[in-house]
Short mmCIF file of C-alpha atoms and ligand atoms in Angstrom, two decimals:
data_model
loop_
_atom_site.label_atom_id
_atom_site.label_comp_id
_atom_site.label_asym_id
_atom_site.label_seq_id
_atom_site.Cartn_x
_atom_site.Cartn_y
_atom_site.Cartn_z
CA MET A 27 -11.79 -6.21 24.22
CA LYS A 28 -9.77 -9.42 24.60
CA ARG A 29 -6.12 -9.76 24.37
CA THR A 30 -4.24 -10.98 21.39
CA ILE A 31 -2.82 -14.37 21.77
CA ARG A 32 -0.43 -15.52 19.16
CA ALA A 33 0.76 -19.09 18.60
CA THR A 34 4.30 -19.48 17.39
CA GLY A 35 5.20 -20.78 13.94
CA ALA A 36 4.63 -19.57 10.48
CA LEU A 37 0.85 -19.80 10.35
CA ALA A 38 0.28 -18.27 13.77
CA ILE A 39 -3.42 -18.11 14.58
CA ALA A 40 -4.01 -14.76 16.19
CA ALA A 41 -6.78 -15.28 18.70
CA THR A 42 -7.73 -11.78 19.13
CA MET A 43 -10.35 -9.67 20.65
CA SER A 44 -12.05 -9.30 17.32
CA LEU A 45 -14.82 -9.39 15.14
CA GLY A 46 -13.27 -12.69 15.03
CA ALA A 47 -11.30 -14.34 17.75
CA ALA A 48 -9.66 -17.10 15.80
CA GLY A 49 -7.81 -16.77 12.82
CA ALA A 50 -5.61 -14.02 11.35
CA VAL A 51 -3.28 -16.26 9.51
CA GLN A 52 0.26 -15.02 9.47
CA ALA A 53 2.86 -16.34 7.14
CA GLN A 54 5.96 -14.45 8.14
CA ASP A 55 8.21 -16.80 9.96
CA SER A 56 10.27 -19.52 8.33
CA GLU A 57 8.51 -22.62 9.71
CA THR A 58 5.24 -23.66 8.20
CA PRO A 59 2.90 -25.82 10.22
CA SER A 60 1.37 -28.84 8.71
CA TYR A 61 -2.20 -28.76 7.47
CA GLY A 62 -3.17 -30.81 10.50
CA GLU A 63 -1.61 -28.26 12.83
CA PHE A 64 -3.27 -25.43 10.97
CA LYS A 65 -6.66 -27.16 11.12
CA SER A 66 -6.40 -28.00 14.78
CA GLN A 67 -5.85 -24.29 15.51
CA THR A 68 -8.66 -23.09 13.29
CA TYR A 69 -11.94 -22.29 15.05
CA GLN A 70 -14.92 -24.35 13.85
CA ASP A 71 -18.20 -22.49 14.32
CA PRO A 72 -20.47 -24.70 16.40
CA HIS A 73 -23.42 -22.95 14.76
CA ASP A 74 -23.01 -24.48 11.36
CA GLY A 75 -19.67 -26.31 11.33
CA GLN A 76 -17.92 -23.77 9.05
CA TYR A 77 -14.33 -22.96 9.69
CA ILE A 78 -13.60 -19.31 10.57
CA VAL A 79 -10.46 -17.84 9.07
CA ASN A 80 -9.07 -14.34 9.16
CA GLY A 81 -11.17 -13.54 12.21
CA ASP A 82 -14.64 -13.48 10.82
CA ILE A 83 -14.65 -15.13 7.45
CA PRO A 84 -16.41 -18.49 7.16
CA VAL A 85 -15.01 -21.29 5.06
CA GLN A 86 -17.38 -24.14 4.27
CA GLY A 87 -16.05 -27.67 4.50
CA GLU A 88 -12.75 -29.46 4.70
CA GLN A 89 -11.79 -29.04 1.02
CA ALA A 90 -12.36 -25.24 1.19
CA LEU A 91 -10.16 -25.10 4.34
CA ARG A 92 -7.48 -27.15 2.70
CA ASP A 93 -7.58 -24.82 -0.41
CA PHE A 94 -7.35 -21.86 1.96
CA TYR A 95 -4.28 -23.38 3.61
CA THR A 96 -2.67 -24.20 0.33
CA LYS A 97 -3.18 -20.73 -0.99
CA VAL A 98 -1.78 -18.94 2.12
CA THR A 99 1.25 -21.25 2.46
CA ALA A 100 2.07 -21.09 -1.27
CA ASP A 101 2.28 -17.29 -1.22
CA PRO A 102 3.44 -16.10 2.11
CA ARG A 103 4.13 -12.44 1.16
CA THR A 104 3.00 -11.08 -1.62
CA SER A 105 -0.82 -5.21 0.30
CA LEU A 106 -10.33 0.08 1.33
CA ILE A 107 -9.44 -3.22 -0.85
CA VAL A 108 -11.90 -5.34 -2.71
CA ASN A 109 -12.02 -9.20 -2.71
CA THR A 110 -11.22 -10.85 -5.98
CA VAL A 111 -12.14 -14.27 -7.17
CA TYR A 112 -9.97 -15.68 -9.98
CA GLY A 113 -8.78 -12.10 -10.53
CA LYS A 114 -12.22 -10.62 -10.85
CA ASP A 115 -13.82 -8.15 -8.38
CA ASP A 116 -16.17 -9.92 -6.06
CA VAL A 117 -18.91 -7.33 -5.98
CA TRP A 118 -22.58 -6.96 -6.63
CA THR A 119 -23.89 -5.70 -9.88
CA ALA A 120 -25.18 -2.17 -9.89
CA GLU A 121 -28.73 -3.43 -9.87
CA GLN A 122 -28.20 -5.93 -7.04
CA ALA A 123 -26.33 -3.34 -4.95
CA LYS A 124 -29.44 -1.21 -4.88
CA ASP A 125 -31.56 -4.02 -3.45
CA LEU A 126 -29.59 -5.59 -0.62
CA THR A 127 -32.46 -6.98 1.38
CA TYR A 128 -32.16 -8.69 4.78
CA CYS A 129 -34.21 -9.91 7.69
CA VAL A 130 -33.37 -9.81 11.43
CA SER A 131 -34.38 -12.95 13.15
CA ASP A 132 -37.02 -12.85 15.84
CA ASP A 133 -34.73 -15.31 17.61
CA PHE A 134 -32.82 -12.25 18.87
CA GLY A 135 -35.73 -11.95 21.34
CA GLY A 136 -35.27 -8.96 23.57
CA ASP A 137 -32.24 -7.85 21.57
CA HIS A 138 -34.14 -7.83 18.27
CA ASP A 139 -34.86 -4.11 18.01
CA LYS A 140 -31.37 -3.16 19.11
CA ILE A 141 -29.82 -5.39 16.43
CA ALA A 142 -32.21 -4.16 13.83
CA GLN A 143 -31.29 -0.51 14.74
CA ALA A 144 -27.59 -1.30 14.67
CA MET A 145 -27.96 -3.01 11.29
CA GLU A 146 -29.77 -0.01 9.89
CA ALA A 147 -27.16 2.40 11.22
CA GLY A 148 -24.27 0.25 10.08
CA ALA A 149 -25.78 -0.07 6.53
CA GLY A 150 -26.50 3.70 6.69
CA GLN A 151 -22.80 4.40 6.97
CA TRP A 152 -22.14 2.82 3.59
CA GLU A 153 -25.35 4.14 2.04
CA ALA A 154 -24.29 7.69 3.00
CA ALA A 155 -21.01 7.21 1.24
CA SER A 156 -22.39 5.72 -1.97
CA SER A 157 -25.81 6.17 -3.48
CA GLY A 158 -25.08 3.01 -5.41
CA VAL A 159 -25.88 0.80 -2.38
CA ASP A 160 -29.08 0.39 -0.64
CA PHE A 161 -29.71 -2.19 2.19
CA SER A 162 -33.29 -2.68 3.32
CA HIS A 163 -34.70 -4.51 6.29
CA VAL A 164 -37.72 -6.64 5.30
CA ALA A 165 -39.30 -6.92 8.73
CA SER A 166 -42.14 -9.05 7.45
CA GLU A 167 -39.51 -11.98 7.02
CA ASP A 168 -38.11 -11.70 10.58
CA ALA A 169 -40.29 -14.58 11.80
CA ASN A 170 -38.67 -16.79 9.19
CA CYS A 171 -35.21 -15.39 8.99
CA THR A 172 -32.87 -18.06 7.72
CA THR A 173 -30.56 -18.67 4.77
CA SER A 174 -33.40 -20.64 3.29
CA ASN A 175 -35.65 -17.61 2.98
CA ASP A 176 -35.55 -16.52 -0.67
CA ALA A 177 -37.56 -13.38 -0.02
CA VAL A 178 -34.48 -11.70 1.27
CA LEU A 179 -30.85 -11.67 0.03
CA PHE A 180 -29.41 -12.58 3.41
CA SER A 181 -30.41 -13.25 7.02
CA VAL A 182 -29.13 -11.74 10.21
CA GLU A 183 -29.18 -14.36 12.96
CA PRO A 184 -28.03 -14.75 16.56
CA VAL A 185 -25.51 -17.15 17.90
CA THR A 186 -24.04 -17.59 21.38
CA GLY A 187 -20.74 -19.01 22.57
CA ALA A 188 -18.87 -18.26 19.28
CA GLN A 189 -15.25 -16.99 19.22
CA TYR A 190 -16.19 -13.88 17.11
CA ILE A 191 -18.40 -10.89 17.70
CA ALA A 192 -20.03 -11.28 14.34
CA ARG A 193 -19.24 -12.85 10.93
CA ALA A 194 -20.36 -12.18 7.43
CA PHE A 195 -20.06 -13.26 3.74
CA PHE A 196 -18.84 -11.90 0.39
CA PRO A 197 -21.00 -11.25 -2.73
CA SER A 198 -19.65 -14.57 -4.12
CA THR A 199 -20.78 -16.59 -1.11
CA GLU A 200 -23.46 -19.10 -2.18
CA ASP A 201 -27.00 -18.33 -1.09
CA SER A 202 -27.22 -21.29 1.41
CA THR A 203 -24.61 -19.73 3.65
CA ARG A 204 -25.22 -16.03 3.09
CA ASN A 205 -25.90 -14.63 6.45
CA VAL A 206 -24.56 -12.32 9.20
CA LEU A 207 -24.26 -14.14 12.45
CA VAL A 208 -24.16 -11.93 15.54
CA ASN A 209 -22.79 -13.22 18.83
CA THR A 210 -25.17 -11.84 21.41
CA ASP A 211 -22.68 -12.73 24.12
CA GLN A 212 -20.24 -10.13 22.73
CA ILE A 213 -21.93 -7.62 20.42
CA PHE A 214 -22.92 -5.21 23.23
CA THR A 215 -19.78 -5.61 25.31
CA SER A 216 -16.93 -5.73 22.80
CA GLY A 217 -15.84 -2.20 23.40
CA TRP A 218 -16.85 -1.29 19.87
CA ALA A 219 -20.12 0.29 18.89
CA PRO A 220 -22.48 -2.42 17.59
CA ASP A 221 -23.22 -0.06 14.60
CA ASP A 222 -19.58 -0.09 13.70
CA VAL A 223 -19.19 -3.87 14.10
CA LEU A 224 -22.12 -4.35 11.75
CA ALA A 225 -20.87 -1.75 9.32
CA HIS A 226 -17.58 -3.79 9.18
CA GLU A 227 -19.48 -6.92 8.56
CA LEU A 228 -21.54 -5.34 5.84
CA GLY A 229 -18.35 -4.02 4.36
CA HIS A 230 -17.49 -7.71 3.74
CA SER A 231 -21.01 -8.29 2.33
CA LEU A 232 -20.19 -5.51 -0.23
CA GLY A 233 -16.90 -7.27 -1.18
CA PHE A 234 -14.51 -5.39 1.02
CA ARG A 235 -11.55 -7.23 2.62
CA HIS A 236 -9.57 -6.67 5.78
CA GLU A 237 -7.36 -3.64 5.23
CA HIS A 238 -4.68 -5.17 7.42
CA THR A 239 -3.89 -7.83 4.83
CA ARG A 240 -1.99 -5.11 3.01
CA PRO A 241 1.82 -5.26 3.48
CA GLU A 242 1.92 -1.89 5.12
CA ALA A 243 0.27 -3.30 8.18
CA GLY A 244 3.24 -5.62 8.67
CA THR A 245 1.10 -8.23 10.43
CA CYS A 246 -2.11 -10.11 10.05
CA PHE A 247 -1.52 -10.96 6.44
CA GLU A 248 -4.30 -13.11 4.82
CA ASP A 249 -3.76 -13.47 1.16
CA ASP A 250 -3.39 -11.54 -2.19
CA ASN A 251 -6.79 -12.09 -3.70
CA TRP A 252 -7.82 -8.50 -3.64
CA ARG A 253 -7.40 -5.16 -5.44
CA PRO A 254 -6.67 -1.82 -3.76
CA LEU A 255 -9.21 0.96 -4.06
CA THR A 256 -7.36 3.56 -1.98
CA PRO A 257 -3.99 4.09 -0.42
CA TYR A 258 -3.35 2.02 2.75
CA ASP A 259 -5.54 3.20 5.59
CA SER A 260 -4.43 1.99 8.99
CA SER A 261 -7.66 3.41 10.61
CA SER A 262 -10.01 1.92 8.00
CA ILE A 263 -13.20 0.32 9.35
CA MET A 264 -11.98 -2.76 7.64
CA HIS A 265 -8.71 -2.73 9.62
CA TYR A 266 -8.56 -4.55 12.94
CA PRO A 267 -7.20 -2.22 15.49
CA GLN A 268 -5.11 -5.07 17.01
CA CYS A 269 -3.31 -5.59 13.67
CA ASN A 270 -1.17 -2.51 13.92
CA GLY A 271 -4.09 -0.25 13.38
CA SER A 272 -3.75 3.36 14.20
CA ASP A 273 -7.15 3.72 15.69
CA ASP A 274 -8.74 1.79 18.60
CA ASP A 275 -12.26 2.37 17.40
CA LEU A 276 -13.80 0.81 14.32
CA SER A 277 -15.39 3.85 12.74
CA MET A 278 -15.53 4.58 9.01
CA THR A 279 -12.93 6.90 7.49
CA ASN A 280 -13.05 9.24 4.65
CA MET A 281 -10.83 6.88 2.70
CA ASP A 282 -13.35 4.14 3.27
CA ARG A 283 -16.05 6.47 1.83
CA ASP A 284 -13.69 7.11 -1.13
CA GLY A 285 -13.15 3.42 -1.54
CA ILE A 286 -16.77 2.36 -1.88
CA LYS A 287 -17.30 5.05 -4.53
CA GLU A 288 -14.67 3.38 -6.59
CA VAL A 289 -16.79 0.28 -6.74
CA TYR A 290 -20.46 1.39 -6.43
CA GLY A 291 -20.35 5.01 -7.48
CA SER A 292 -20.68 8.23 -5.55
ZN1 ZN B 325 -13.95 -8.78 9.11
#
């Protein structure tokens, strides 16, 4: 695991070990950096040019980054939680949730089978908690596994040299950027089990936010566009350990299992 490095100032960018290195935005001091300062500290993924905020969440384009900055600085403190968009839960319909198809790119080469197994195990953690969700690997699409492939809901693709271990998407993410990117430089050496890292990312893909944005964490605040599903859980799989988490591993908790039932059924 890497160490946490915090810049000073209101929007300190926590470059953490992480599922994401760059980007837990913190708005807890008095001085607010300019947009330019914020932008200069925000990691831009060399893979596709998206900005990475909150550790492992991609934001596409300058306007979206500016909107993100505006949102966070306008509301510095407002607490398993579900993402909301304009106040509405950002989740799959019951029908879609039972048909979450993905491919695992052949570009993983010698790591392909290990990644496919970790994806299956990570997905299995959520599937075991809720019969309302069903991920399935469509291996016949692995040779053509990109966001352009309409035969699957999302692609799982490798990157190298990124400042995160993996990154994901929310249900509201548009199809053209709906992928899970796995940094093969770090996925097997992060100190966390690859299964758990991918289960965390798939948590985002189901609509779940970082648990550490809740006020109880006291750090790593992101924004208020979410709704609580359970009481605060400092050892949630969606809680970065380095954000005052109570657990160094990234395993799923019983409260996580309760939380998914609230959205997708038992
Ligand atoms: Zn995350």
